[in-house]
Amino acid sequence: MSLHFLIVGSGFSGAVLANQLTQALDCKVDIWDERPHAGGNCHTERDEQTGIMVHQYGPHIFNTDKKEIWDYVNSFGEFKHYVHRVKALSKGAIYSLPVSLFTINQFFGKTFTPAEAKEFLQGLADKTIIDPQNFEEQALHFIGRELYDAFFYGYTKKQWGCEPTELPASIIKRIPVRFNYDDNYHTNEYTGIPVDGYSAIMQKMIDHPSISLTLNKKFTAGMDTSQYTHVFYTGPLDAYFEFEYGRLGYRTVTFEKFYAEGDHQGLSQMNYCDEEVPYTRVVEHKHFTPWEKHQKTVYFKEFSKETGPADEPYYPKRLQHDKGILKQYRAKAESLSGVSFLGRLATYRYMDMHHVIGEALSFAENFVKALKTGQPIPVFSNTEEL
Ligand code: UDP
């Protein structure tokens, strides 16, 4: 029987999988995406007025420690070196983020050396918290109350719409604390921005005579997919099951767009940490491509809110309640055959691009191996730790 696969969703998961399946097997791949463009939330497009490359769903900076993933993405287009530097506005002053020696000295009006700052912060850290169980405890354990209140409490409440005590500790572990003047927002070895945007990279991944992409095509679980050997679903897990056990909590982002002459804020990302400011950050995209010259600028204020039925899901909340529902959906998915689930939305995890790509690569390898050896096909791209 000839192999014919359906991939639902054309973000990085879908694009990498299609690319890998056509490399490894003699097969046909159909990709459906319900949006009018490919690329999922990594979609990029040049702004009509200014010509600036805009990350349509918020800033995406490619970072990884894995050379093989870096080499893989670079094989689909040129990336230029880009170091993400973020500033934060808190109570009327601008600071360097992540929390570094510079932030500590600025914030406390000190001239500490690295060793002095470390000792000072140890004095501020909440020692009563031995094993941090949530975002707030983790933050207090790391940096103490003052820095937490200034940079994390308000921003996090706006971003996630709940008390930071309800959120997993893992979220704050995304951001380092440094005792030097390194202001790189990320810690990974390889970092860059694709010269022609992420959409061009994904387009190249699926540029194959056996891959066909259909846009504006919505998938519903009741559809007849019997002509396909296997279906790979990268959309929201709860939507696949028509929300039978309820909705998984997601935050979504809305954007307010502004134009200006020259340079609006002097860097790509300014965070607004005070709870009273309604937006979380302002992102000015021309600074992601400093090698390009643009007279005008375009920038976006980002507002976070709960995801309603008509909104795009962005950030999985993974509160206790969500984890209970997730467990039910996963159990139901495991009982099906002919369909696998992968990617940020289908596994309901806060994943960066390099996580998504790495997982899609290994999932494709496992799938091909299982198919060739007659072993059971993996249902999920991850093993869930609830
Ligand atoms: N965060 C914060 N203040 C900041 C930046 C981040 O409290 O100025 C918290 C917030 O909860 C956020 C999390 O740290 O969701 C992770 O931040 P990151 O910048 O990695 O978020 P992303 O770019 O994925 O939205």
mmCIF file of C-alpha atoms and ligand atoms in Angstrom:
data_model
loop_
_atom_site.group_PDB
_atom_site.id
_atom_site.type_symbol
_atom_site.label_atom_id
_atom_site.label_comp_id
_atom_site.label_asym_id
_atom_site.label_seq_id
_atom_site.Cartn_x
_atom_site.Cartn_y
_atom_site.Cartn_z
ATOM 1 C CA MET A 1 0.000 0.000 0.000
ATOM 2 C CA SER A 2 1.378 3.430 -0.833
ATOM 3 C CA LEU A 3 1.906 5.705 2.144
ATOM 4 C CA HIS A 4 -0.238 8.810 2.396
ATOM 5 C CA PHE A 5 -0.082 10.954 5.509
ATOM 6 C CA LEU A 6 -2.139 13.843 6.801
ATOM 7 C CA ILE A 7 -0.515 16.465 9.011
ATOM 8 C CA VAL A 8 -2.866 18.888 10.707
ATOM 9 C CA GLY A 9 -1.073 22.186 11.303
ATOM 10 C CA SER A 10 1.762 23.838 9.395
ATOM 11 C CA GLY A 11 3.865 25.233 12.244
ATOM 12 C CA PHE A 12 7.346 23.957 13.009
ATOM 13 C CA SER A 13 6.059 20.558 14.219
ATOM 14 C CA GLY A 14 4.141 19.918 11.014
ATOM 15 C CA ALA A 15 6.834 21.315 8.717
ATOM 16 C CA VAL A 16 9.683 19.334 10.324
ATOM 17 C CA LEU A 17 7.623 16.151 10.334
ATOM 18 C CA ALA A 18 6.628 16.519 6.668
ATOM 19 C CA ASN A 19 10.239 17.196 5.797
ATOM 20 C CA GLN A 20 11.480 14.139 7.669
ATOM 21 C CA LEU A 21 8.778 11.764 6.422
ATOM 22 C CA THR A 22 9.483 12.595 2.797
ATOM 23 C CA GLN A 23 13.234 12.168 3.411
ATOM 24 C CA ALA A 24 12.817 8.753 4.998
ATOM 25 C CA LEU A 25 9.884 7.197 3.152
ATOM 26 C CA ASP A 26 8.389 7.001 -0.278
ATOM 27 C CA CYS A 27 5.184 8.773 0.688
ATOM 28 C CA LYS A 28 2.742 11.569 0.006
ATOM 29 C CA VAL A 29 2.015 14.155 2.693
ATOM 30 C CA ASP A 30 -0.972 16.480 2.873
ATOM 31 C CA ILE A 31 -0.776 19.370 5.312
ATOM 32 C CA TRP A 32 -3.898 21.241 6.319
ATOM 33 C CA ASP A 33 -3.950 24.499 8.160
ATOM 34 C CA GLU A 34 -7.090 26.342 9.186
ATOM 35 C CA ARG A 35 -5.429 29.755 8.964
ATOM 36 C CA PRO A 36 -4.898 31.702 5.743
ATOM 37 C CA HIS A 37 -1.124 31.382 6.157
ATOM 38 C CA ALA A 38 1.341 28.611 7.004
ATOM 39 C CA GLY A 39 3.810 28.664 9.881
ATOM 40 C CA GLY A 40 1.544 28.648 12.936
ATOM 41 C CA ASN A 41 2.528 31.142 15.604
ATOM 42 C CA CYS A 42 6.045 31.438 14.170
ATOM 43 C CA HIS A 43 4.665 33.062 11.033
ATOM 44 C CA THR A 44 6.595 36.123 9.864
ATOM 45 C CA GLU A 45 5.660 38.652 7.227
ATOM 46 C CA ARG A 46 7.056 41.979 6.060
ATOM 47 C CA ASP A 47 4.985 44.921 7.211
ATOM 48 C CA GLU A 48 3.373 46.580 4.177
ATOM 49 C CA GLN A 49 4.114 50.171 5.193
ATOM 50 C CA THR A 50 7.672 49.848 6.461
ATOM 51 C CA GLY A 51 9.028 46.639 4.898
ATOM 52 C CA ILE A 52 10.132 45.490 8.362
ATOM 53 C CA MET A 53 9.972 41.736 9.039
ATOM 54 C CA VAL A 54 7.287 41.255 11.686
ATOM 55 C CA HIS A 55 6.848 38.186 13.879
ATOM 56 C CA GLN A 56 3.063 38.222 13.588
ATOM 57 C CA TYR A 57 2.422 36.366 16.850
ATOM 58 C CA GLY A 58 5.059 38.036 18.995
ATOM 59 C CA PRO A 59 8.836 37.858 19.205
ATOM 60 C CA HIS A 60 10.618 34.638 18.285
ATOM 61 C CA ILE A 61 14.364 34.414 18.804
ATOM 62 C CA PHE A 62 15.968 31.178 17.791
ATOM 63 C CA ASN A 63 18.098 29.656 20.550
ATOM 64 C CA THR A 64 19.518 26.235 21.103
ATOM 65 C CA ASP A 65 22.447 24.442 22.713
ATOM 66 C CA LYS A 66 22.200 21.592 20.252
ATOM 67 C CA LYS A 67 24.466 21.914 17.259
ATOM 68 C CA GLU A 68 22.441 19.383 15.263
ATOM 69 C CA ILE A 69 19.270 21.487 15.634
ATOM 70 C CA TRP A 70 21.136 24.675 14.788
ATOM 71 C CA ASP A 71 22.655 23.010 11.696
ATOM 72 C CA TYR A 72 19.260 21.602 10.736
ATOM 73 C CA VAL A 73 17.454 24.974 10.747
ATOM 74 C CA ASN A 74 20.386 26.663 9.053
ATOM 75 C CA SER A 75 20.135 24.183 6.208
ATOM 76 C CA PHE A 76 16.825 25.844 5.214
ATOM 77 C CA GLY A 77 18.000 29.452 5.107
ATOM 78 C CA GLU A 78 20.471 31.955 6.470
ATOM 79 C CA PHE A 79 20.382 32.949 10.148
ATOM 80 C CA LYS A 80 22.286 36.001 11.329
ATOM 81 C CA HIS A 81 23.713 36.197 14.820
ATOM 82 C CA TYR A 82 21.351 38.059 17.123
ATOM 83 C CA VAL A 83 21.599 38.447 20.889
ATOM 84 C CA HIS A 84 18.318 39.302 22.578
ATOM 85 C CA ARG A 85 18.725 42.146 25.088
ATOM 86 C CA VAL A 86 15.681 43.158 27.085
ATOM 87 C CA LYS A 87 15.057 46.127 29.337
ATOM 88 C CA ALA A 88 12.320 46.402 31.934
ATOM 89 C CA LEU A 89 10.406 49.384 33.192
ATOM 90 C CA SER A 90 9.501 49.134 36.850
ATOM 91 C CA LYS A 91 8.189 51.939 39.067
ATOM 92 C CA GLY A 92 9.437 54.713 36.781
ATOM 93 C CA ALA A 93 12.938 53.401 36.106
ATOM 94 C CA ILE A 94 14.504 51.245 33.412
ATOM 95 C CA TYR A 95 16.567 48.207 34.337
ATOM 96 C CA SER A 96 18.458 45.480 32.614
ATOM 97 C CA LEU A 97 16.819 42.032 32.454
ATOM 98 C CA PRO A 98 17.409 39.181 33.238
ATOM 99 C CA VAL A 99 18.444 40.007 36.771
ATOM 100 C CA SER A 100 22.225 40.487 36.554
ATOM 101 C CA LEU A 101 24.951 42.258 38.486
ATOM 102 C CA PHE A 102 23.930 45.395 36.597
ATOM 103 C CA THR A 103 20.271 45.052 37.673
ATOM 104 C CA ILE A 104 21.217 44.412 41.294
ATOM 105 C CA ASN A 105 23.583 47.395 41.419
ATOM 106 C CA GLN A 106 21.074 49.656 39.638
ATOM 107 C CA PHE A 107 18.133 48.555 41.727
ATOM 108 C CA PHE A 108 19.788 48.726 45.134
ATOM 109 C CA GLY A 109 22.106 51.679 44.259
ATOM 110 C CA LYS A 110 25.225 49.612 44.971
ATOM 111 C CA THR A 111 28.605 48.974 43.371
ATOM 112 C CA PHE A 112 28.858 45.295 44.255
ATOM 113 C CA THR A 113 31.413 42.923 42.807
ATOM 114 C CA PRO A 114 30.035 39.547 41.649
ATOM 115 C CA ALA A 115 30.952 37.888 44.972
ATOM 116 C CA GLU A 116 29.416 40.729 47.004
ATOM 117 C CA ALA A 117 26.217 40.653 44.946
ATOM 118 C CA LYS A 118 25.922 36.899 45.396
ATOM 119 C CA GLU A 119 26.267 37.222 49.135
ATOM 120 C CA PHE A 120 23.824 40.129 49.203
ATOM 121 C CA LEU A 121 21.216 38.193 47.220
ATOM 122 C CA GLN A 122 21.665 35.156 49.417
ATOM 123 C CA GLY A 123 20.768 37.419 52.312
ATOM 124 C CA LEU A 124 17.564 38.487 50.492
ATOM 125 C CA ALA A 125 16.496 35.022 49.360
ATOM 126 C CA ASP A 126 13.747 33.407 51.388
ATOM 127 C CA LYS A 127 15.489 30.595 53.258
ATOM 128 C CA THR A 128 12.267 29.221 54.684
ATOM 129 C CA ILE A 129 11.417 27.863 51.240
ATOM 130 C CA ILE A 130 13.379 24.653 50.899
ATOM 131 C CA ASP A 131 11.654 23.005 47.966
ATOM 132 C CA PRO A 132 9.870 25.671 45.835
ATOM 133 C CA GLN A 133 6.488 24.428 44.692
ATOM 134 C CA ASN A 134 5.299 27.274 42.504
ATOM 135 C CA PHE A 135 6.413 30.344 40.538
ATOM 136 C CA GLU A 136 6.329 32.701 43.515
ATOM 137 C CA GLU A 137 8.175 30.375 45.879
ATOM 138 C CA GLN A 138 10.809 29.726 43.247
ATOM 139 C CA ALA A 139 11.292 33.467 42.691
ATOM 140 C CA LEU A 140 11.499 34.268 46.409
ATOM 141 C CA HIS A 141 13.923 31.395 46.836
ATOM 142 C CA PHE A 142 16.133 32.764 44.012
ATOM 143 C CA ILE A 143 16.021 36.530 44.353
ATOM 144 C CA GLY A 144 13.965 37.590 47.378
ATOM 145 C CA ARG A 145 10.927 39.790 47.771
ATOM 146 C CA GLU A 146 12.138 43.204 46.472
ATOM 147 C CA LEU A 147 13.330 42.049 43.049
ATOM 148 C CA TYR A 148 10.370 39.693 42.749
ATOM 149 C CA ASP A 149 7.895 42.492 43.411
ATOM 150 C CA ALA A 150 9.673 44.870 41.044
ATOM 151 C CA PHE A 151 10.100 42.603 38.034
ATOM 152 C CA PHE A 152 8.012 39.461 38.324
ATOM 153 C CA TYR A 153 4.830 39.779 40.365
ATOM 154 C CA GLY A 154 2.989 42.384 38.266
ATOM 155 C CA TYR A 155 4.203 41.157 34.892
ATOM 156 C CA THR A 156 3.347 37.550 35.706
ATOM 157 C CA LYS A 157 -0.101 38.417 37.004
ATOM 158 C CA LYS A 158 -0.841 40.314 33.794
ATOM 159 C CA GLN A 159 0.684 37.644 31.590
ATOM 160 C CA TRP A 160 -1.022 34.638 33.164
ATOM 161 C CA GLY A 161 -4.157 36.207 34.687
ATOM 162 C CA CYS A 162 -3.718 34.478 38.033
ATOM 163 C CA GLU A 163 -1.634 34.621 41.181
ATOM 164 C CA PRO A 164 1.952 33.460 40.606
ATOM 165 C CA THR A 165 1.442 30.989 43.468
ATOM 166 C CA GLU A 166 -0.853 29.028 41.121
ATOM 167 C CA LEU A 167 1.773 28.723 38.385
ATOM 168 C CA PRO A 168 4.476 26.085 38.000
ATOM 169 C CA ALA A 169 7.987 26.963 39.207
ATOM 170 C CA SER A 170 9.352 25.936 35.814
ATOM 171 C CA ILE A 171 8.124 29.172 34.193
ATOM 172 C CA ILE A 172 10.542 31.389 36.081
ATOM 173 C CA LYS A 173 13.402 28.966 35.515
ATOM 174 C CA ARG A 174 13.303 30.113 31.886
ATOM 175 C CA ILE A 175 15.027 33.304 32.957
ATOM 176 C CA PRO A 176 18.556 33.206 34.400
ATOM 177 C CA VAL A 177 19.994 35.207 37.330
ATOM 178 C CA ARG A 178 23.572 36.313 36.688
ATOM 179 C CA PHE A 179 26.343 37.756 38.793
ATOM 180 C CA ASN A 180 28.097 39.478 35.911
ATOM 181 C CA TYR A 181 27.189 42.128 33.325
ATOM 182 C CA ASP A 182 26.058 39.686 30.642
ATOM 183 C CA ASP A 183 22.653 40.981 29.530
ATOM 184 C CA ASN A 184 21.869 38.280 26.982
ATOM 185 C CA TYR A 185 18.249 37.294 27.715
ATOM 186 C CA HIS A 186 19.021 33.708 26.765
ATOM 187 C CA THR A 187 21.732 31.312 27.814
ATOM 188 C CA ASN A 188 21.954 29.062 24.771
ATOM 189 C CA GLU A 189 25.078 28.664 22.727
ATOM 190 C CA TYR A 190 23.518 29.230 19.296
ATOM 191 C CA THR A 191 21.280 32.224 18.764
ATOM 192 C CA GLY A 192 20.024 33.967 15.670
ATOM 193 C CA ILE A 193 17.262 35.363 13.506
ATOM 194 C CA PRO A 194 16.481 34.073 10.008
ATOM 195 C CA VAL A 195 17.289 36.746 7.430
ATOM 196 C CA ASP A 196 14.115 36.047 5.430
ATOM 197 C CA GLY A 197 11.928 35.242 8.444
ATOM 198 C CA TYR A 198 10.673 31.979 9.927
ATOM 199 C CA SER A 199 7.971 31.467 7.318
ATOM 200 C CA ALA A 200 10.630 31.193 4.600
ATOM 201 C CA ILE A 201 12.431 28.529 6.655
ATOM 202 C CA MET A 202 9.256 26.472 7.128
ATOM 203 C CA GLN A 203 8.301 26.916 3.485
ATOM 204 C CA LYS A 204 11.649 25.486 2.452
ATOM 205 C CA MET A 205 11.121 22.525 4.810
ATOM 206 C CA ILE A 206 7.939 21.553 3.005
ATOM 207 C CA ASP A 207 9.134 22.422 -0.477
ATOM 208 C CA HIS A 208 8.893 18.903 -1.905
ATOM 209 C CA PRO A 209 6.883 17.481 -4.830
ATOM 210 C CA SER A 210 5.203 14.949 -2.508
ATOM 211 C CA ILE A 211 4.068 17.535 0.049
ATOM 212 C CA SER A 212 0.898 19.481 -0.559
ATOM 213 C CA LEU A 213 -0.265 22.302 1.710
ATOM 214 C CA THR A 214 -3.898 23.401 1.914
ATOM 215 C CA LEU A 215 -4.676 26.602 3.771
ATOM 216 C CA ASN A 216 -8.039 27.655 5.247
ATOM 217 C CA LYS A 217 -8.801 24.000 5.811
ATOM 218 C CA LYS A 218 -10.157 23.131 9.222
ATOM 219 C CA PHE A 219 -9.781 19.632 10.589
ATOM 220 C CA THR A 220 -12.443 18.085 12.774
ATOM 221 C CA ALA A 221 -12.119 14.727 14.422
ATOM 222 C CA GLY A 222 -15.323 13.430 12.827
ATOM 223 C CA MET A 223 -13.897 13.825 9.299
ATOM 224 C CA ASP A 224 -13.341 10.812 7.139
ATOM 225 C CA THR A 225 -9.571 10.329 6.991
ATOM 226 C CA SER A 226 -9.697 6.695 5.931
ATOM 227 C CA GLN A 227 -7.611 7.384 2.799
ATOM 228 C CA TYR A 228 -4.665 8.279 5.022
ATOM 229 C CA THR A 229 -2.149 5.784 6.403
ATOM 230 C CA HIS A 230 -1.803 7.911 9.522
ATOM 231 C CA VAL A 231 -2.885 11.329 10.801
ATOM 232 C CA PHE A 232 -0.524 13.628 12.734
ATOM 233 C CA TYR A 233 -2.348 16.263 14.708
ATOM 234 C CA THR A 234 -0.525 19.384 15.960
ATOM 235 C CA GLY A 235 -3.554 21.481 16.966
ATOM 236 C CA PRO A 236 -4.965 21.950 20.480
ATOM 237 C CA LEU A 237 -5.589 18.601 22.169
ATOM 238 C CA ASP A 238 -8.924 19.649 23.688
ATOM 239 C CA ALA A 239 -10.214 20.842 20.293
ATOM 240 C CA TYR A 240 -9.448 17.414 18.777
ATOM 241 C CA PHE A 241 -11.912 15.898 21.248
ATOM 242 C CA GLU A 242 -14.390 18.748 20.782
ATOM 243 C CA PHE A 243 -13.796 19.869 24.380
ATOM 244 C CA GLU A 244 -15.483 16.749 25.738
ATOM 245 C CA TYR A 245 -13.754 17.053 29.117
ATOM 246 C CA GLY A 246 -13.683 20.857 29.129
ATOM 247 C CA ARG A 247 -11.223 23.451 27.867
ATOM 248 C CA LEU A 248 -7.530 23.438 28.684
ATOM 249 C CA GLY A 249 -6.476 26.853 29.964
ATOM 250 C CA TYR A 250 -4.449 28.994 27.585
ATOM 251 C CA ARG A 251 -3.494 32.636 27.570
ATOM 252 C CA THR A 252 -3.751 34.473 24.305
ATOM 253 C CA VAL A 253 -2.112 37.710 23.204
ATOM 254 C CA THR A 254 -3.627 40.687 21.428
ATOM 255 C CA PHE A 255 -1.545 43.371 19.756
ATOM 256 C CA GLU A 256 -1.922 47.096 19.303
ATOM 257 C CA LYS A 257 0.124 48.332 16.353
ATOM 258 C CA PHE A 258 1.877 51.704 16.101
ATOM 259 C CA TYR A 259 4.029 53.445 13.509
ATOM 260 C CA ALA A 260 6.711 56.056 14.118
ATOM 261 C CA GLU A 261 9.697 57.651 12.427
ATOM 262 C CA GLY A 262 13.190 56.390 13.207
ATOM 263 C CA ASP A 263 13.580 54.476 16.441
ATOM 264 C CA HIS A 264 10.767 54.215 18.980
ATOM 265 C CA GLN A 265 12.403 52.579 22.012
ATOM 266 C CA GLY A 266 16.014 51.801 21.099
ATOM 267 C CA LEU A 267 15.740 48.012 21.367
ATOM 268 C CA SER A 268 13.486 45.146 20.377
ATOM 269 C CA GLN A 269 11.773 44.434 23.711
ATOM 270 C CA MET A 270 10.821 46.568 26.676
ATOM 271 C CA ASN A 271 8.926 44.816 29.481
ATOM 272 C CA TYR A 272 6.401 46.731 31.573
ATOM 273 C CA CYS A 273 6.499 45.105 34.976
ATOM 274 C CA ASP A 274 4.005 47.287 36.873
ATOM 275 C CA GLU A 275 0.585 45.756 37.336
ATOM 276 C CA GLU A 276 -1.140 49.080 36.565
ATOM 277 C CA VAL A 277 0.208 49.221 32.988
ATOM 278 C CA PRO A 278 -2.293 47.182 30.970
ATOM 279 C CA TYR A 279 0.207 45.686 28.508
ATOM 280 C CA THR A 280 3.099 43.338 29.277
ATOM 281 C CA ARG A 281 5.685 44.441 26.747
ATOM 282 C CA VAL A 282 6.389 46.576 23.703
ATOM 283 C CA VAL A 283 8.147 44.895 20.812
ATOM 284 C CA GLU A 284 9.830 46.894 18.038
ATOM 285 C CA HIS A 285 10.664 44.490 15.266
ATOM 286 C CA LYS A 286 13.257 46.461 13.287
ATOM 287 C CA HIS A 287 15.735 45.729 16.084
ATOM 288 C CA PHE A 288 15.577 42.006 15.343
ATOM 289 C CA THR A 289 17.283 42.706 12.002
ATOM 290 C CA PRO A 290 19.935 45.363 12.736
ATOM 291 C CA TRP A 291 21.559 44.507 9.380
ATOM 292 C CA GLU A 292 18.544 46.046 7.591
ATOM 293 C CA LYS A 293 17.991 49.804 7.313
ATOM 294 C CA HIS A 294 14.485 51.245 7.717
ATOM 295 C CA GLN A 295 13.560 54.897 8.078
ATOM 296 C CA LYS A 296 10.215 54.151 9.729
ATOM 297 C CA THR A 297 9.453 51.806 12.553
ATOM 298 C CA VAL A 298 6.558 49.605 13.609
ATOM 299 C CA TYR A 299 5.998 48.444 17.173
ATOM 300 C CA PHE A 300 3.362 46.486 19.064
ATOM 301 C CA LYS A 301 1.986 46.645 22.576
ATOM 302 C CA GLU A 302 1.165 43.132 23.807
ATOM 303 C CA PHE A 303 -1.884 42.470 25.939
ATOM 304 C CA SER A 304 -2.509 39.107 27.531
ATOM 305 C CA LYS A 305 -5.936 37.609 28.152
ATOM 306 C CA GLU A 306 -7.740 34.326 28.657
ATOM 307 C CA THR A 307 -8.272 32.393 25.429
ATOM 308 C CA GLY A 308 -11.896 32.418 24.315
ATOM 309 C CA PRO A 309 -13.427 30.098 21.696
ATOM 310 C CA ALA A 310 -12.549 32.520 18.868
ATOM 311 C CA ASP A 311 -8.961 33.247 20.007
ATOM 312 C CA GLU A 312 -5.648 31.641 19.092
ATOM 313 C CA PRO A 313 -4.204 29.731 22.054
ATOM 314 C CA TYR A 314 -0.643 30.890 22.902
ATOM 315 C CA TYR A 315 0.602 29.988 26.370
ATOM 316 C CA PRO A 316 -0.578 26.780 28.107
ATOM 317 C CA LYS A 317 -1.372 27.599 31.734
ATOM 318 C CA ARG A 318 -1.031 24.090 33.154
ATOM 319 C CA LEU A 319 -2.763 24.849 36.418
ATOM 320 C CA GLN A 320 -3.782 21.898 38.625
ATOM 321 C CA HIS A 321 -7.253 21.923 37.073
ATOM 322 C CA ASP A 322 -5.765 21.805 33.554
ATOM 323 C CA LYS A 323 -3.523 18.911 34.431
ATOM 324 C CA GLY A 324 -6.547 16.859 35.514
ATOM 325 C CA ILE A 325 -8.277 17.522 32.194
ATOM 326 C CA LEU A 326 -5.083 16.866 30.266
ATOM 327 C CA LYS A 327 -4.791 13.461 31.856
ATOM 328 C CA GLN A 328 -8.262 12.547 30.603
ATOM 329 C CA TYR A 329 -7.544 13.732 27.064
ATOM 330 C CA ARG A 330 -4.250 11.887 26.970
ATOM 331 C CA ALA A 331 -5.857 8.661 28.148
ATOM 332 C CA LYS A 332 -8.525 8.972 25.465
ATOM 333 C CA ALA A 333 -5.910 9.725 22.795
ATOM 334 C CA GLU A 334 -3.912 6.667 23.829
ATOM 335 C CA SER A 335 -6.970 4.511 23.162
ATOM 336 C CA LEU A 336 -7.183 5.640 19.514
ATOM 337 C CA SER A 337 -5.306 4.259 16.569
ATOM 338 C CA GLY A 338 -4.216 5.911 13.337
ATOM 339 C CA VAL A 339 -3.511 9.285 14.906
ATOM 340 C CA SER A 340 -0.524 10.789 16.722
ATOM 341 C CA PHE A 341 -0.201 14.075 18.597
ATOM 342 C CA LEU A 342 2.810 16.347 18.623
ATOM 343 C CA GLY A 343 3.894 19.929 19.208
ATOM 344 C CA ARG A 344 3.132 22.729 21.635
ATOM 345 C CA LEU A 345 -0.669 22.672 21.335
ATOM 346 C CA ALA A 346 -1.237 18.931 21.088
ATOM 347 C CA THR A 347 1.028 18.122 24.041
ATOM 348 C CA TYR A 348 -0.082 21.254 25.934
ATOM 349 C CA ARG A 349 3.371 22.493 26.906
ATOM 350 C CA TYR A 350 5.234 25.813 27.011
ATOM 351 C CA MET A 351 7.816 24.984 24.333
ATOM 352 C CA ASP A 352 10.395 27.077 22.525
ATOM 353 C CA MET A 353 11.048 26.607 18.823
ATOM 354 C CA HIS A 354 14.135 24.500 19.412
ATOM 355 C CA HIS A 355 12.162 22.162 21.726
ATOM 356 C CA VAL A 356 9.440 21.782 19.104
ATOM 357 C CA ILE A 357 11.918 21.102 16.307
ATOM 358 C CA GLY A 358 13.994 18.673 18.389
ATOM 359 C CA GLU A 359 10.913 16.760 19.437
ATOM 360 C CA ALA A 360 9.490 16.626 15.898
ATOM 361 C CA LEU A 361 12.816 15.269 14.622
ATOM 362 C CA SER A 362 12.965 12.482 17.180
ATOM 363 C CA PHE A 363 9.251 11.737 16.842
ATOM 364 C CA ALA A 364 9.674 11.356 13.053
ATOM 365 C CA GLU A 365 12.590 8.993 13.603
ATOM 366 C CA ASN A 366 10.599 6.877 16.076
ATOM 367 C CA PHE A 367 7.581 6.836 13.807
ATOM 368 C CA VAL A 368 9.569 5.680 10.784
ATOM 369 C CA LYS A 369 11.309 3.015 12.850
ATOM 370 C CA ALA A 370 7.971 1.755 14.235
ATOM 371 C CA LEU A 371 6.416 1.701 10.785
ATOM 372 C CA LYS A 372 9.297 -0.235 9.291
ATOM 373 C CA THR A 373 9.515 -2.787 12.094
ATOM 374 C CA GLY A 374 5.803 -3.197 12.729
ATOM 375 C CA GLN A 375 6.119 -1.883 16.291
ATOM 376 C CA PRO A 376 3.300 0.197 17.857
ATOM 377 C CA ILE A 377 3.162 3.752 16.508
ATOM 378 C CA PRO A 378 3.883 6.369 19.210
ATOM 379 C CA VAL A 379 0.710 8.281 20.076
ATOM 380 C CA PHE A 380 2.411 11.317 21.632
ATOM 381 C CA SER A 381 5.744 12.974 20.948
ATOM 382 C CA ASN A 382 6.395 13.182 24.703
ATOM 383 C CA THR A 383 5.795 11.234 27.863
ATOM 384 C CA GLU A 384 3.719 13.444 30.078
ATOM 385 C CA GLU A 385 4.884 14.145 33.605
ATOM 386 C CA LEU A 386 1.794 15.349 35.345
HETATM 387 N N1 UDP B 1 8.490 37.411 33.512
HETATM 388 C C1 UDP B 1 8.269 38.416 34.408
HETATM 389 N N2 UDP B 1 8.779 39.659 34.149
HETATM 390 C C2 UDP B 1 9.469 39.938 33.029
HETATM 391 C C3 UDP B 1 9.694 38.903 32.110
HETATM 392 C C4 UDP B 1 9.164 37.640 32.356
HETATM 393 O O1 UDP B 1 7.608 38.214 35.422
HETATM 394 O O2 UDP B 1 9.882 41.085 32.838
HETATM 395 C C5 UDP B 1 7.924 36.054 33.814
HETATM 396 C C6 UDP B 1 6.513 35.895 33.251
HETATM 397 O O3 UDP B 1 5.773 35.078 34.121
HETATM 398 C C7 UDP B 1 6.773 35.199 31.937
HETATM 399 C C8 UDP B 1 7.910 34.270 32.294
HETATM 400 O O4 UDP B 1 8.698 35.035 33.219
HETATM 401 O O5 UDP B 1 5.659 34.498 31.474
HETATM 402 C C9 UDP B 1 8.749 33.800 31.136
HETATM 403 O O6 UDP B 1 9.230 34.926 30.444
HETATM 404 P P1 UDP B 1 9.731 34.866 28.928
HETATM 405 O O7 UDP B 1 10.340 36.182 28.623
HETATM 406 O O8 UDP B 1 10.550 33.660 28.721
HETATM 407 O O9 UDP B 1 8.344 34.727 28.176
HETATM 408 P P2 UDP B 1 7.943 34.636 26.609
HETATM 409 O O10 UDP B 1 8.938 35.435 25.818
HETATM 410 O O11 UDP B 1 7.892 33.175 26.290
HETATM 411 O O12 UDP B 1 6.588 35.281 26.601
#
